[in-house]
CSV table of C-alpha atoms in Angstrom, one decimal:
chain,number,residue,atom,x,y,z
R,1224,MET,CA,-64.7,-69.8,219.6
R,1225,SER,CA,-61.5,-71.0,221.2
R,1226,ALA,CA,-58.5,-71.8,219.1
R,1227,LYS,CA,-57.7,-75.5,218.5
R,1228,SER,CA,-54.2,-77.0,218.6
R,1229,VAL,CA,-53.4,-78.7,215.3
R,1230,GLY,CA,-50.5,-81.0,214.5
R,1231,ILE,CA,-49.4,-81.4,210.9
R,1232,ILE,CA,-47.2,-84.5,210.4
R,1233,ASN,CA,-44.9,-84.7,207.4
R,1234,THR,CA,-43.6,-88.1,206.6
R,1235,THR,CA,-42.6,-88.0,203.0
R,1236,ALA,CA,-39.7,-86.4,201.0
R,1237,PRO,CA,-40.2,-83.3,198.9
R,1238,TYR,CA,-40.8,-83.4,195.1
R,1239,GLY,CA,-41.7,-87.1,194.6
R,1240,LEU,CA,-45.1,-86.4,196.1
R,1241,SER,CA,-47.2,-83.2,196.5
R,1242,ASN,CA,-47.7,-84.0,200.2
R,1243,GLY,CA,-45.1,-81.5,201.5
R,1244,GLN,CA,-46.3,-78.6,199.4
R,1245,GLU,CA,-50.0,-79.2,200.2
R,1246,SER,CA,-49.4,-79.7,203.9
R,1247,LEU,CA,-47.4,-76.4,204.0
R,1248,ASP,CA,-50.4,-74.6,202.4
R,1249,LEU,CA,-52.7,-76.2,205.0
R,1250,ALA,CA,-50.3,-75.2,207.9
R,1251,LEU,CA,-50.2,-71.5,206.7
R,1252,ALA,CA,-54.0,-71.4,206.2
R,1253,THR,CA,-54.6,-73.0,209.6
R,1254,ALA,CA,-52.3,-70.4,211.3
R,1255,ASN,CA,-53.9,-67.6,209.3
R,1256,PHE,CA,-57.3,-68.6,210.8
R,1257,GLY,CA,-55.9,-68.2,214.3
R,1258,GLN,CA,-55.3,-71.8,215.3
R,1259,GLU,CA,-52.1,-73.1,217.1
R,1260,VAL,CA,-50.1,-75.1,214.6
R,1261,SER,CA,-47.3,-77.5,215.4
R,1262,LEU,CA,-45.3,-79.1,212.6
R,1263,PHE,CA,-43.7,-82.5,212.8
R,1264,PHE,CA,-41.1,-83.9,210.4
R,1265,ILE,CA,-40.6,-87.7,210.6
R,1266,ASP,CA,-39.1,-90.4,208.5
R,1267,ASP,CA,-38.3,-89.1,204.9
R,1268,GLY,CA,-40.2,-86.0,205.9
R,1269,VAL,CA,-37.0,-84.6,207.4
R,1270,PHE,CA,-35.6,-84.2,203.8
R,1271,GLN,CA,-38.2,-81.4,203.2
R,1272,LEU,CA,-36.1,-79.2,205.5
R,1273,VAL,CA,-32.7,-79.7,204.0
R,1274,LYS,CA,-30.9,-76.5,203.0
R,1275,TYR,CA,-30.0,-75.4,199.4
R,1276,GLN,CA,-32.7,-77.2,197.5
R,1277,GLN,CA,-32.5,-76.5,193.8
R,1278,PRO,CA,-35.3,-78.4,191.9
R,1279,ILE,CA,-35.9,-77.8,188.2
R,1280,PRO,CA,-39.5,-76.7,187.4
R,1281,GLU,CA,-40.5,-80.2,186.3
R,1282,GLN,CA,-39.6,-81.5,189.7
R,1283,GLY,CA,-41.9,-79.1,191.5
R,1284,LYS,CA,-41.8,-75.8,193.2
R,1285,ASN,CA,-39.1,-75.1,195.8
R,1286,TYR,CA,-41.6,-74.5,198.6
R,1287,SER,CA,-38.7,-74.9,201.1
R,1288,LYS,CA,-38.1,-71.2,200.6
R,1289,THR,CA,-41.3,-70.6,202.6
R,1290,PHE,CA,-40.1,-72.4,205.7
R,1291,PRO,CA,-38.2,-69.4,207.1
R,1292,ALA,CA,-41.5,-67.4,206.9
R,1293,LEU,CA,-43.2,-69.8,209.3
R,1294,THR,CA,-42.3,-67.7,212.3
R,1295,PHE,CA,-44.3,-64.8,210.8
R,1296,TYR,CA,-47.3,-67.0,210.9
R,1297,ASP,CA,-46.6,-67.7,214.6
R,1298,ILE,CA,-45.7,-71.3,213.7
R,1299,ASP,CA,-42.7,-71.8,216.1
R,1300,ASN,CA,-43.4,-75.4,217.3
R,1301,ILE,CA,-41.5,-77.2,214.6
R,1302,TYR,CA,-40.4,-80.7,215.7
R,1303,VAL,CA,-38.1,-83.1,214.0
R,1304,CYS,CA,-37.6,-86.8,214.8
R,1305,GLU,CA,-34.0,-87.3,216.1
R,1306,GLN,CA,-33.9,-91.0,215.0
R,1307,SER,CA,-35.1,-90.0,211.5
R,1308,LEU,CA,-32.3,-87.4,211.2
R,1309,ASN,CA,-29.6,-89.9,212.4
R,1310,ALA,CA,-30.8,-92.7,210.1
R,1311,ARG,CA,-30.3,-90.3,207.1
R,1312,ARG,CA,-27.0,-88.9,208.3
R,1313,LEU,CA,-28.5,-85.5,208.7
R,1314,VAL,CA,-27.6,-83.0,211.5
R,1315,LEU,CA,-29.4,-79.8,212.5
R,1316,THR,CA,-27.0,-77.6,210.6
R,1317,ASP,CA,-28.1,-79.3,207.4
R,1318,LEU,CA,-31.6,-77.9,207.9
R,1319,CYS,CA,-32.9,-74.5,206.5
R,1320,ILE,CA,-34.6,-73.4,209.7
R,1321,GLU,CA,-34.3,-73.8,213.5
R,1322,VAL,CA,-36.2,-76.8,214.8
R,1323,ILE,CA,-36.6,-78.8,217.9
R,1324,ALA,CA,-35.1,-82.3,217.5
R,1325,LEU,CA,-36.7,-84.9,219.8
R,1326,PRO,CA,-36.7,-88.7,220.1
R,1327,TYR,CA,-39.9,-90.1,218.6
R,1328,GLU,CA,-41.2,-91.2,222.0
R,1329,GLU,CA,-41.3,-87.5,223.0
R,1330,LEU,CA,-42.8,-86.5,219.7
R,1331,SER,CA,-45.7,-88.9,220.4
R,1332,ALA,CA,-46.2,-87.3,223.8
R,1333,HIS,CA,-46.4,-83.8,222.2
R,1334,MET,CA,-48.9,-85.1,219.6
R,1335,MET,CA,-51.1,-86.6,222.3
R,1336,GLN,CA,-51.8,-83.2,223.7
R,1337,LEU,CA,-53.1,-81.7,220.4
R,1338,ASP,CA,-56.8,-81.4,219.4
R,1339,HIS,CA,-56.3,-82.5,215.8
R,1340,LEU,CA,-53.7,-84.4,213.8
R,1341,MET,CA,-53.2,-84.6,210.1
R,1342,ARG,CA,-50.7,-86.6,208.2
R,1343,PHE,CA,-49.0,-86.0,204.9
M,736,MET,CA,-72.4,-88.4,221.1
M,737,ALA,CA,-69.5,-86.9,219.3
M,738,ALA,CA,-69.2,-84.4,216.4
M,739,PHE,CA,-66.9,-85.6,213.6
M,740,SER,CA,-65.5,-84.1,210.4
M,741,LEU,CA,-63.6,-86.0,207.8
M,742,LEU,CA,-60.5,-85.1,205.8
M,743,VAL,CA,-60.3,-87.1,202.6
M,744,THR,CA,-56.9,-87.0,200.9
M,745,HIS,CA,-57.1,-89.9,198.5
M,746,ALA,CA,-58.9,-90.5,195.2
M,747,PRO,CA,-61.5,-93.2,194.8
M,748,PHE,CA,-60.9,-96.6,193.1
M,749,GLU,CA,-57.1,-96.9,193.3
M,750,GLN,CA,-57.2,-97.1,197.0
M,751,GLN,CA,-59.7,-98.0,199.7
M,752,TYR,CA,-59.4,-94.7,201.7
M,753,ALA,CA,-62.4,-92.8,200.2
M,754,PHE,CA,-64.7,-95.8,200.4
M,755,SER,CA,-63.7,-96.2,204.1
M,756,ALA,CA,-64.5,-92.5,204.7
M,757,TYR,CA,-67.9,-93.0,203.2
M,758,ARG,CA,-68.6,-96.1,205.4
M,759,PHE,CA,-67.3,-94.2,208.5
M,760,VAL,CA,-69.9,-91.4,207.8
M,761,ARG,CA,-72.7,-93.9,207.4
M,762,SER,CA,-71.7,-95.8,210.6
M,763,ALA,CA,-71.3,-92.7,212.6
M,764,LEU,CA,-74.7,-91.4,211.5
M,765,ASN,CA,-76.3,-94.8,212.3
M,766,LEU,CA,-74.8,-94.6,215.8
M,767,GLY,CA,-76.3,-91.1,216.4
M,768,HIS,CA,-73.1,-89.1,216.0
M,769,GLU,CA,-73.0,-85.9,214.1
M,770,ILE,CA,-71.0,-85.3,210.9
M,771,LYS,CA,-70.2,-81.6,210.6
M,772,GLY,CA,-68.7,-82.0,207.1
M,773,VAL,CA,-66.4,-83.8,204.7
M,774,PHE,CA,-63.4,-81.9,203.4
M,775,PHE,CA,-61.7,-83.1,200.2
M,776,TYR,CA,-58.0,-82.2,199.8
M,777,GLN,CA,-55.1,-83.5,197.7
M,778,ALA,CA,-56.1,-86.3,195.4
M,779,GLY,CA,-59.3,-86.6,197.5
M,780,VAL,CA,-60.8,-83.9,195.3
M,781,GLN,CA,-61.3,-86.6,192.6
M,782,ASN,CA,-64.3,-87.8,194.7
M,783,ALA,CA,-66.1,-84.6,193.5
M,784,ASN,CA,-65.5,-85.4,189.8
M,785,ARG,CA,-69.0,-86.0,188.4
M,786,PHE,CA,-67.5,-87.4,185.1
M,787,GLN,CA,-66.7,-90.6,186.8
M,788,ALA,CA,-68.3,-93.4,184.8
M,789,GLY,CA,-67.7,-96.7,186.5
M,790,HIS,CA,-69.1,-100.1,185.6
M,791,SER,CA,-72.7,-100.7,186.7
M,792,ASP,CA,-71.8,-103.7,188.9
M,793,GLU,CA,-69.4,-101.7,191.0
M,794,PHE,CA,-70.2,-99.5,193.9
M,795,ASP,CA,-70.8,-95.9,192.8
M,796,LEU,CA,-69.0,-93.8,195.4
M,797,TYR,CA,-69.8,-90.5,193.6
M,798,ALA,CA,-73.6,-91.3,193.8
M,799,ALA,CA,-73.2,-92.3,197.4
M,800,TRP,CA,-71.5,-89.0,198.3
M,801,VAL,CA,-74.2,-87.1,196.5
M,802,GLU,CA,-76.9,-89.0,198.4
M,803,LEU,CA,-75.2,-88.2,201.7
M,804,GLY,CA,-74.9,-84.6,200.8
M,805,THR,CA,-78.5,-84.1,199.8
M,806,GLN,CA,-80.3,-86.5,202.2
M,807,PHE,CA,-78.4,-85.6,205.4
M,808,ALA,CA,-77.3,-82.1,204.4
M,809,ILE,CA,-73.7,-82.9,205.1
M,810,PRO,CA,-71.4,-80.2,203.6
M,811,LEU,CA,-69.1,-81.8,200.9
M,812,ASN,CA,-66.3,-79.2,200.8
M,813,VAL,CA,-63.7,-79.3,198.1
M,814,CYS,CA,-60.4,-77.3,198.3
M,815,VAL,CA,-60.6,-75.1,195.2
M,816,THR,CA,-56.8,-74.9,194.7
M,817,ALA,CA,-56.3,-78.7,195.0
M,818,ALA,CA,-59.3,-79.3,192.7
M,819,ASN,CA,-58.3,-76.9,190.0
M,820,ARG,CA,-54.8,-78.3,189.9
M,821,ARG,CA,-56.3,-81.7,189.2
M,822,GLY,CA,-58.8,-80.7,186.6
M,823,VAL,CA,-61.8,-80.7,188.9
M,824,ILE,CA,-63.6,-77.4,188.1
M,825,ASN,CA,-67.0,-75.9,188.6
M,826,LYS,CA,-69.1,-74.0,186.2
M,827,GLN,CA,-67.6,-70.6,187.2
M,828,ASP,CA,-64.0,-71.9,186.8
M,829,ALA,CA,-64.9,-73.3,183.4
M,830,ILE,CA,-66.2,-69.9,182.2
M,831,GLU,CA,-63.1,-68.1,183.6
M,832,ASN,CA,-60.7,-70.6,182.0
M,833,SER,CA,-62.6,-70.9,178.7
M,834,GLN,CA,-63.3,-74.6,179.2
M,835,GLN,CA,-66.4,-76.2,177.6
M,836,GLY,CA,-67.3,-78.6,180.4
M,837,PHE,CA,-67.3,-78.6,184.2
M,838,ASN,CA,-67.3,-81.6,186.5
M,839,LEU,CA,-67.8,-80.2,190.0
M,840,ALA,CA,-71.4,-79.5,190.9
M,841,GLU,CA,-73.7,-79.5,193.9
M,842,PRO,CA,-73.9,-80.9,196.5
M,843,PHE,CA,-70.1,-80.6,196.3
M,844,ALA,CA,-68.9,-77.0,196.9
M,845,GLU,CA,-65.6,-75.3,196.1
M,846,VAL,CA,-64.1,-73.7,199.2
M,847,GLY,CA,-60.8,-72.5,200.6
M,848,LEU,CA,-58.7,-74.2,203.3
M,849,GLY,CA,-60.3,-71.9,205.9
M,850,SER,CA,-63.4,-74.1,205.6
M,851,LEU,CA,-61.4,-77.1,207.0
M,852,VAL,CA,-60.3,-74.9,209.9
M,853,GLU,CA,-63.9,-74.1,210.6
M,854,LEU,CA,-64.7,-77.8,210.6
M,855,MET,CA,-61.8,-78.4,213.1
M,856,GLN,CA,-63.3,-75.7,215.4
M,857,VAL,CA,-66.7,-77.3,215.7
M,858,SER,CA,-65.6,-81.0,215.7
M,859,ASP,CA,-64.4,-83.2,218.6
M,860,ARG,CA,-62.4,-85.2,216.0
M,861,VAL,CA,-61.2,-84.8,212.5
M,862,ILE,CA,-60.6,-88.2,210.9
M,863,GLN,CA,-58.3,-88.4,207.9
M,864,PHE,CA,-58.8,-91.0,205.2
């Protein structure tokens, strides 16, 4: 069976919602099963990638520690929305991993080429 | 005709998503499409909670899912990690965790996330609700 290309879109900030943590679990599982995973961080989703996160246990697990391991799962297509970064006064050096920043028009073009999309 | 799978990430009642997912399955089947399976993730695992006891004059989504699962043999797959975090457990989990009751039973099945990947592979589209 041929591998499918799967886009996982993150649109919410970490800790307030479980979305980021559960979408990361899904990304790792999907890659483990041999599919081509692309990650997208849009709107408040860009906050998930910010460096030096220090939540207390009641706020949730610091799953951002897992992001540097994505490359070992062959997840290297990690896209961030340029406008979303700018609107939140964030720059690439604020983020904990290397990503590809693109304007949202180009993100859409990338998404259009994928077999399946899931949004969290 | 197309092969669809559904990813349900919202609980019933609060929001319309799960009800819309059910209606999508019904409509797709009526039009002759194939539904490979429904995967329940995040708060969507609450759809599998058989302890739901709504009012009799309201639509019983749990009963509707059960009917779909048994009548059309559509797999109703529930992510075990997401479910157990939210208090949705099957008989085996109940025994292992010394709990008296269990609320996840057939036709719903506890599975891993790999089961969603399997659905992706055999489906033209995965629709998220």
